JSON list of C-alpha atoms in Angstrom, two decimals:
[
{"chain": "A", "resi": 234, "resn": "MET", "atom": "CA", "xyz": [125.90, 162.33, 191.37]},
{"chain": "A", "resi": 235, "resn": "LYS", "atom": "CA", "xyz": [128.35, 161.41, 194.13]},
{"chain": "A", "resi": 236, "resn": "THR", "atom": "CA", "xyz": [127.76, 161.34, 197.89]},
{"chain": "A", "resi": 237, "resn": "GLU", "atom": "CA", "xyz": [130.73, 161.52, 200.20]},
{"chain": "A", "resi": 238, "resn": "LEU", "atom": "CA", "xyz": [130.80, 160.88, 203.94]},
{"chain": "A", "resi": 239, "resn": "ILE", "atom": "CA", "xyz": [132.76, 163.48, 205.87]},
{"chain": "A", "resi": 240, "resn": "VAL", "atom": "CA", "xyz": [133.58, 162.78, 209.52]},
{"chain": "A", "resi": 241, "resn": "THR", "atom": "CA", "xyz": [135.89, 164.24, 212.12]},
{"chain": "A", "resi": 242, "resn": "PRO", "atom": "CA", "xyz": [139.16, 162.45, 212.91]},
{"chain": "A", "resi": 243, "resn": "GLU", "atom": "CA", "xyz": [137.66, 161.31, 216.23]},
{"chain": "A", "resi": 244, "resn": "VAL", "atom": "CA", "xyz": [134.67, 159.70, 214.51]},
{"chain": "A", "resi": 245, "resn": "GLN", "atom": "CA", "xyz": [136.98, 158.14, 211.91]},
{"chain": "A", "resi": 246, "resn": "ALA", "atom": "CA", "xyz": [139.09, 156.64, 214.70]},
{"chain": "A", "resi": 247, "resn": "ILE", "atom": "CA", "xyz": [135.96, 155.03, 216.16]},
{"chain": "A", "resi": 248, "resn": "LEU", "atom": "CA", "xyz": [134.92, 153.68, 212.75]},
{"chain": "A", "resi": 249, "resn": "ASP", "atom": "CA", "xyz": [138.44, 152.26, 212.23]},
{"chain": "A", "resi": 250, "resn": "ALA", "atom": "CA", "xyz": [138.46, 150.65, 215.69]},
{"chain": "A", "resi": 251, "resn": "ILE", "atom": "CA", "xyz": [135.10, 148.99, 214.99]},
{"chain": "A", "resi": 252, "resn": "LYS", "atom": "CA", "xyz": [136.33, 147.72, 211.62]},
{"chain": "A", "resi": 253, "resn": "ASN", "atom": "CA", "xyz": [139.50, 146.27, 213.19]},
{"chain": "A", "resi": 254, "resn": "THR", "atom": "CA", "xyz": [137.79, 144.53, 216.12]},
{"chain": "A", "resi": 255, "resn": "GLY", "atom": "CA", "xyz": [138.49, 140.80, 216.01]},
{"chain": "A", "resi": 256, "resn": "LYS", "atom": "CA", "xyz": [135.84, 138.11, 215.85]},
{"chain": "A", "resi": 257, "resn": "SER", "atom": "CA", "xyz": [136.49, 136.56, 219.25]},
{"chain": "A", "resi": 258, "resn": "TRP", "atom": "CA", "xyz": [134.63, 137.49, 222.42]},
{"chain": "A", "resi": 259, "resn": "HIS", "atom": "CA", "xyz": [137.67, 136.99, 224.64]},
{"chain": "A", "resi": 260, "resn": "GLU", "atom": "CA", "xyz": [141.24, 135.69, 224.32]},
{"chain": "A", "resi": 261, "resn": "ILE", "atom": "CA", "xyz": [143.72, 134.53, 226.92]},
{"chain": "A", "resi": 262, "resn": "GLU", "atom": "CA", "xyz": [147.36, 133.74, 226.22]},
{"chain": "A", "resi": 263, "resn": "LEU", "atom": "CA", "xyz": [148.75, 130.35, 227.30]},
{"chain": "A", "resi": 264, "resn": "PRO", "atom": "CA", "xyz": [152.33, 129.54, 228.24]},
{"chain": "A", "resi": 265, "resn": "ASP", "atom": "CA", "xyz": [154.53, 127.76, 225.71]},
{"chain": "A", "resi": 266, "resn": "HIS", "atom": "CA", "xyz": [153.88, 124.04, 225.38]},
{"chain": "A", "resi": 267, "resn": "PRO", "atom": "CA", "xyz": [156.85, 122.02, 226.74]},
{"chain": "A", "resi": 268, "resn": "ILE", "atom": "CA", "xyz": [157.00, 119.83, 223.59]},
{"chain": "A", "resi": 269, "resn": "TYR", "atom": "CA", "xyz": [155.93, 122.36, 220.95]},
{"chain": "A", "resi": 270, "resn": "PRO", "atom": "CA", "xyz": [157.57, 125.70, 221.85]},
{"chain": "A", "resi": 271, "resn": "GLN", "atom": "CA", "xyz": [157.38, 126.87, 218.20]},
{"chain": "A", "resi": 272, "resn": "PHE", "atom": "CA", "xyz": [153.73, 127.76, 218.79]},
{"chain": "A", "resi": 273, "resn": "ALA", "atom": "CA", "xyz": [152.29, 130.73, 220.62]},
{"chain": "A", "resi": 274, "resn": "ARG", "atom": "CA", "xyz": [149.08, 129.44, 222.16]},
{"chain": "A", "resi": 275, "resn": "LYS", "atom": "CA", "xyz": [145.88, 131.15, 223.18]},
{"chain": "A", "resi": 276, "resn": "LEU", "atom": "CA", "xyz": [142.38, 130.17, 224.21]},
{"chain": "A", "resi": 277, "resn": "VAL", "atom": "CA", "xyz": [139.66, 132.00, 222.33]},
{"chain": "A", "resi": 278, "resn": "VAL", "atom": "CA", "xyz": [135.99, 132.33, 223.25]},
{"chain": "A", "resi": 279, "resn": "THR", "atom": "CA", "xyz": [134.31, 131.88, 219.87]},
{"chain": "A", "resi": 280, "resn": "GLY", "atom": "CA", "xyz": [130.70, 131.95, 221.00]},
{"chain": "A", "resi": 281, "resn": "PHE", "atom": "CA", "xyz": [128.25, 131.51, 223.83]},
{"chain": "A", "resi": 282, "resn": "ASN", "atom": "CA", "xyz": [124.59, 130.77, 224.29]},
{"chain": "A", "resi": 283, "resn": "SER", "atom": "CA", "xyz": [121.98, 130.13, 226.90]},
{"chain": "A", "resi": 284, "resn": "PRO", "atom": "CA", "xyz": [118.96, 127.84, 226.72]},
{"chain": "A", "resi": 285, "resn": "ASP", "atom": "CA", "xyz": [115.54, 129.40, 226.59]},
{"chain": "A", "resi": 286, "resn": "ILE", "atom": "CA", "xyz": [114.82, 131.17, 229.89]},
{"chain": "A", "resi": 287, "resn": "GLU", "atom": "CA", "xyz": [111.41, 129.49, 229.94]},
{"chain": "A", "resi": 288, "resn": "GLY", "atom": "CA", "xyz": [113.03, 126.05, 230.28]},
{"chain": "A", "resi": 289, "resn": "ASP", "atom": "CA", "xyz": [114.22, 124.23, 233.38]},
{"chain": "A", "resi": 290, "resn": "GLU", "atom": "CA", "xyz": [117.94, 124.70, 232.68]},
{"chain": "A", "resi": 291, "resn": "ASP", "atom": "CA", "xyz": [119.65, 127.86, 233.83]},
{"chain": "A", "resi": 292, "resn": "ARG", "atom": "CA", "xyz": [122.97, 127.60, 232.01]},
{"chain": "A", "resi": 293, "resn": "ILE", "atom": "CA", "xyz": [125.43, 129.46, 229.86]},
{"chain": "A", "resi": 294, "resn": "TYR", "atom": "CA", "xyz": [127.49, 127.51, 227.34]},
{"chain": "A", "resi": 295, "resn": "VAL", "atom": "CA", "xyz": [130.81, 129.06, 226.32]},
{"chain": "A", "resi": 296, "resn": "ASN", "atom": "CA", "xyz": [132.49, 127.75, 223.16]},
{"chain": "A", "resi": 297, "resn": "VAL", "atom": "CA", "xyz": [136.28, 127.67, 223.34]},
{"chain": "A", "resi": 298, "resn": "ARG", "atom": "CA", "xyz": [139.02, 127.01, 220.76]},
{"chain": "A", "resi": 299, "resn": "GLN", "atom": "CA", "xyz": [142.78, 126.84, 221.19]},
{"chain": "A", "resi": 300, "resn": "TYR", "atom": "CA", "xyz": [144.76, 128.65, 218.52]},
{"chain": "A", "resi": 301, "resn": "LEU", "atom": "CA", "xyz": [148.27, 127.49, 217.68]},
{"chain": "A", "resi": 302, "resn": "VAL", "atom": "CA", "xyz": [150.18, 130.33, 216.05]},
{"chain": "A", "resi": 303, "resn": "LEU", "atom": "CA", "xyz": [153.56, 129.76, 214.42]},
{"chain": "A", "resi": 304, "resn": "LYS", "atom": "CA", "xyz": [155.82, 132.21, 216.24]},
{"chain": "A", "resi": 305, "resn": "GLU", "atom": "CA", "xyz": [158.20, 132.83, 213.32]},
{"chain": "A", "resi": 306, "resn": "GLU", "atom": "CA", "xyz": [155.48, 133.67, 210.81]},
{"chain": "A", "resi": 307, "resn": "ASN", "atom": "CA", "xyz": [152.80, 134.92, 213.22]},
{"chain": "A", "resi": 308, "resn": "LYS", "atom": "CA", "xyz": [150.38, 132.74, 211.26]},
{"chain": "A", "resi": 309, "resn": "ILE", "atom": "CA", "xyz": [147.60, 130.55, 212.63]},
{"chain": "A", "resi": 310, "resn": "TYR", "atom": "CA", "xyz": [148.71, 126.96, 212.19]},
{"chain": "A", "resi": 311, "resn": "LYS", "atom": "CA", "xyz": [145.72, 125.19, 213.69]},
{"chain": "A", "resi": 312, "resn": "ARG", "atom": "CA", "xyz": [142.52, 125.77, 215.63]},
{"chain": "A", "resi": 313, "resn": "LEU", "atom": "CA", "xyz": [141.64, 123.05, 218.15]},
{"chain": "A", "resi": 314, "resn": "LYS", "atom": "CA", "xyz": [138.17, 122.58, 219.58]},
{"chain": "A", "resi": 315, "resn": "MET", "atom": "CA", "xyz": [138.28, 122.60, 223.36]},
{"chain": "A", "resi": 316, "resn": "PRO", "atom": "CA", "xyz": [135.58, 121.37, 225.73]},
{"chain": "A", "resi": 317, "resn": "ASP", "atom": "CA", "xyz": [132.71, 123.81, 226.07]},
{"chain": "A", "resi": 318, "resn": "TRP", "atom": "CA", "xyz": [132.59, 125.56, 229.42]},
{"chain": "A", "resi": 319, "resn": "MET", "atom": "CA", "xyz": [129.18, 125.10, 230.98]},
{"chain": "A", "resi": 320, "resn": "ILE", "atom": "CA", "xyz": [128.22, 127.49, 233.74]},
{"chain": "A", "resi": 321, "resn": "HIS", "atom": "CA", "xyz": [125.14, 125.91, 235.30]},
{"chain": "A", "resi": 322, "resn": "GLU", "atom": "CA", "xyz": [122.56, 126.57, 237.98]},
{"chain": "A", "resi": 323, "resn": "GLY", "atom": "CA", "xyz": [124.63, 124.69, 240.58]},
{"chain": "A", "resi": 324, "resn": "ASN", "atom": "CA", "xyz": [127.69, 126.93, 240.22]},
{"chain": "A", "resi": 325, "resn": "VAL", "atom": "CA", "xyz": [128.23, 129.59, 242.87]},
{"chain": "A", "resi": 326, "resn": "GLU", "atom": "CA", "xyz": [130.47, 132.64, 242.87]},
{"chain": "A", "resi": 327, "resn": "GLU", "atom": "CA", "xyz": [131.96, 134.75, 245.61]},
{"chain": "A", "resi": 328, "resn": "LEU", "atom": "CA", "xyz": [130.10, 138.05, 245.87]},
{"chain": "A", "resi": 329, "resn": "VAL", "atom": "CA", "xyz": [132.57, 140.83, 245.08]},
{"chain": "A", "resi": 330, "resn": "GLY", "atom": "CA", "xyz": [132.36, 144.38, 246.40]},
{"chain": "A", "resi": 331, "resn": "LYS", "atom": "CA", "xyz": [134.51, 147.47, 245.96]},
{"chain": "A", "resi": 332, "resn": "ASN", "atom": "CA", "xyz": [137.11, 146.28, 248.49]},
{"chain": "A", "resi": 333, "resn": "GLY", "atom": "CA", "xyz": [137.17, 142.56, 247.67]},
{"chain": "A", "resi": 334, "resn": "VAL", "atom": "CA", "xyz": [134.84, 139.69, 248.50]},
{"chain": "A", "resi": 335, "resn": "LEU", "atom": "CA", "xyz": [131.85, 140.42, 250.71]},
{"chain": "A", "resi": 336, "resn": "LYS", "atom": "CA", "xyz": [131.49, 138.57, 254.00]},
{"chain": "A", "resi": 337, "resn": "GLY", "atom": "CA", "xyz": [128.77, 137.88, 256.51]},
{"chain": "A", "resi": 338, "resn": "ILE", "atom": "CA", "xyz": [128.42, 136.26, 259.91]},
{"chain": "A", "resi": 339, "resn": "TYR", "atom": "CA", "xyz": [127.05, 132.73, 259.92]},
{"chain": "A", "resi": 340, "resn": "ARG", "atom": "CA", "xyz": [125.25, 132.27, 263.26]},
{"chain": "A", "resi": 341, "resn": "THR", "atom": "CA", "xyz": [124.26, 128.84, 264.56]},
{"chain": "A", "resi": 342, "resn": "THR", "atom": "CA", "xyz": [121.67, 128.61, 267.32]},
{"chain": "A", "resi": 343, "resn": "ASN", "atom": "CA", "xyz": [120.30, 125.63, 269.23]},
{"chain": "A", "resi": 344, "resn": "ASP", "atom": "CA", "xyz": [116.59, 124.78, 269.57]},
{"chain": "A", "resi": 345, "resn": "ALA", "atom": "CA", "xyz": [116.25, 127.24, 272.47]},
{"chain": "A", "resi": 346, "resn": "GLY", "atom": "CA", "xyz": [117.60, 130.07, 270.31]},
{"chain": "A", "resi": 347, "resn": "VAL", "atom": "CA", "xyz": [120.91, 130.28, 272.16]},
{"chain": "A", "resi": 348, "resn": "ILE", "atom": "CA", "xyz": [123.88, 131.15, 269.96]},
{"chain": "A", "resi": 349, "resn": "VAL", "atom": "CA", "xyz": [126.13, 128.13, 269.68]},
{"chain": "A", "resi": 350, "resn": "GLU", "atom": "CA", "xyz": [128.59, 129.46, 267.13]},
{"chain": "A", "resi": 351, "resn": "GLU", "atom": "CA", "xyz": [129.32, 132.53, 265.03]},
{"chain": "A", "resi": 352, "resn": "LYS", "atom": "CA", "xyz": [131.85, 132.58, 262.26]},
{"chain": "A", "resi": 353, "resn": "GLU", "atom": "CA", "xyz": [132.65, 134.94, 259.44]},
{"chain": "A", "resi": 354, "resn": "GLY", "atom": "CA", "xyz": [132.36, 133.58, 255.92]},
{"chain": "A", "resi": 355, "resn": "VAL", "atom": "CA", "xyz": [132.50, 134.69, 252.31]},
{"chain": "A", "resi": 356, "resn": "LEU", "atom": "CA", "xyz": [129.10, 135.25, 250.70]},
{"chain": "A", "resi": 357, "resn": "LYS", "atom": "CA", "xyz": [128.38, 133.14, 247.63]},
{"chain": "A", "resi": 358, "resn": "VAL", "atom": "CA", "xyz": [125.53, 133.46, 245.15]},
{"chain": "A", "resi": 359, "resn": "ASN", "atom": "CA", "xyz": [124.21, 131.55, 242.13]},
{"chain": "A", "resi": 360, "resn": "SER", "atom": "CA", "xyz": [126.64, 132.12, 239.22]},
{"chain": "A", "resi": 361, "resn": "ILE", "atom": "CA", "xyz": [124.08, 132.58, 236.46]},
{"chain": "A", "resi": 362, "resn": "GLN", "atom": "CA", "xyz": [121.92, 134.99, 238.44]},
{"chain": "A", "resi": 363, "resn": "TYR", "atom": "CA", "xyz": [125.04, 136.91, 239.54]},
{"chain": "A", "resi": 364, "resn": "VAL", "atom": "CA", "xyz": [126.27, 137.22, 235.93]},
{"chain": "A", "resi": 365, "resn": "ARG", "atom": "CA", "xyz": [122.87, 138.53, 234.83]},
{"chain": "A", "resi": 366, "resn": "PHE", "atom": "CA", "xyz": [122.84, 141.01, 237.73]},
{"chain": "A", "resi": 367, "resn": "LEU", "atom": "CA", "xyz": [126.36, 142.29, 236.95]},
{"chain": "A", "resi": 368, "resn": "ILE", "atom": "CA", "xyz": [125.67, 142.75, 233.25]},
{"chain": "A", "resi": 369, "resn": "LYS", "atom": "CA", "xyz": [122.21, 144.27, 233.66]},
{"chain": "A", "resi": 370, "resn": "THR", "atom": "CA", "xyz": [123.39, 146.74, 236.31]},
{"chain": "A", "resi": 371, "resn": "LYS", "atom": "CA", "xyz": [126.39, 147.59, 234.11]},
{"chain": "A", "resi": 372, "resn": "SER", "atom": "CA", "xyz": [128.76, 146.68, 236.94]},
{"chain": "A", "resi": 373, "resn": "VAL", "atom": "CA", "xyz": [130.85, 144.68, 234.47]},
{"chain": "A", "resi": 374, "resn": "ASN", "atom": "CA", "xyz": [130.76, 143.99, 230.78]},
{"chain": "A", "resi": 375, "resn": "LEU", "atom": "CA", "xyz": [130.64, 140.65, 229.01]},
{"chain": "A", "resi": 376, "resn": "VAL", "atom": "CA", "xyz": [134.40, 140.56, 228.43]},
{"chain": "A", "resi": 377, "resn": "ASP", "atom": "CA", "xyz": [134.96, 140.86, 232.21]},
{"chain": "A", "resi": 378, "resn": "VAL", "atom": "CA", "xyz": [132.67, 137.86, 232.77]},
{"chain": "A", "resi": 379, "resn": "PHE", "atom": "CA", "xyz": [134.59, 135.78, 230.21]},
{"chain": "A", "resi": 380, "resn": "ALA", "atom": "CA", "xyz": [137.92, 136.79, 231.75]},
{"chain": "A", "resi": 381, "resn": "ARG", "atom": "CA", "xyz": [136.78, 135.63, 235.19]},
{"chain": "A", "resi": 382, "resn": "PHE", "atom": "CA", "xyz": [135.41, 132.29, 234.02]},
{"chain": "A", "resi": 383, "resn": "MET", "atom": "CA", "xyz": [138.35, 131.56, 231.69]},
{"chain": "A", "resi": 384, "resn": "GLY", "atom": "CA", "xyz": [140.61, 131.79, 234.74]},
{"chain": "A", "resi": 385, "resn": "GLN", "atom": "CA", "xyz": [138.62, 128.85, 236.13]},
{"chain": "A", "resi": 386, "resn": "TYR", "atom": "CA", "xyz": [138.47, 127.05, 232.76]},
{"chain": "A", "resi": 387, "resn": "ILE", "atom": "CA", "xyz": [142.24, 126.65, 232.38]},
{"chain": "A", "resi": 388, "resn": "PRO", "atom": "CA", "xyz": [142.89, 124.54, 235.50]},
{"chain": "A", "resi": 389, "resn": "LEU", "atom": "CA", "xyz": [139.66, 122.58, 234.95]},
{"chain": "A", "resi": 390, "resn": "PHE", "atom": "CA", "xyz": [140.62, 121.54, 231.40]},
{"chain": "A", "resi": 391, "resn": "GLU", "atom": "CA", "xyz": [144.42, 121.69, 231.71]},
{"chain": "A", "resi": 392, "resn": "GLU", "atom": "CA", "xyz": [144.91, 118.15, 230.39]},
{"chain": "A", "resi": 393, "resn": "GLU", "atom": "CA", "xyz": [142.81, 118.77, 227.27]},
{"chain": "A", "resi": 394, "resn": "ILE", "atom": "CA", "xyz": [144.51, 122.12, 226.67]},
{"chain": "A", "resi": 395, "resn": "ASN", "atom": "CA", "xyz": [147.99, 120.60, 226.78]},
{"chain": "A", "resi": 396, "resn": "ASN", "atom": "CA", "xyz": [147.07, 117.52, 224.74]},
{"chain": "A", "resi": 397, "resn": "ILE", "atom": "CA", "xyz": [147.77, 119.07, 221.32]}
]
């Protein structure tokens, strides 16, 4: 007895796309290294985790590797461990709306309640809570979160990234 799976071309395309999805969570290309231009370089998010929500820490740990790919052969030459990116409870993010960052008026009053100063400022919120909100409300997906934080990771760890 033989059982055969028959699917439409559309379903087969989805099955093929799933099968061909890479292992990384996010990748970002890096410019050529000034000393080693024979390598194409990229940072790859290989994993992430968060401590137990019952604990005191409110953090997300993002595991990052740098891949050195030989340009001529398009073959991975080496994978280098990079510093983990820790997004912690002290980090804040600009609150983003449909037309850019959201702003509010910061009003300062004296003891008598008289307005001393009013100035417009960008609203910032706790990074971890904001990430949870965005993902749970389906405003962004996980890849969007990694893309945003990897943009901050590169300048923060530039020395380690270029020390290959």
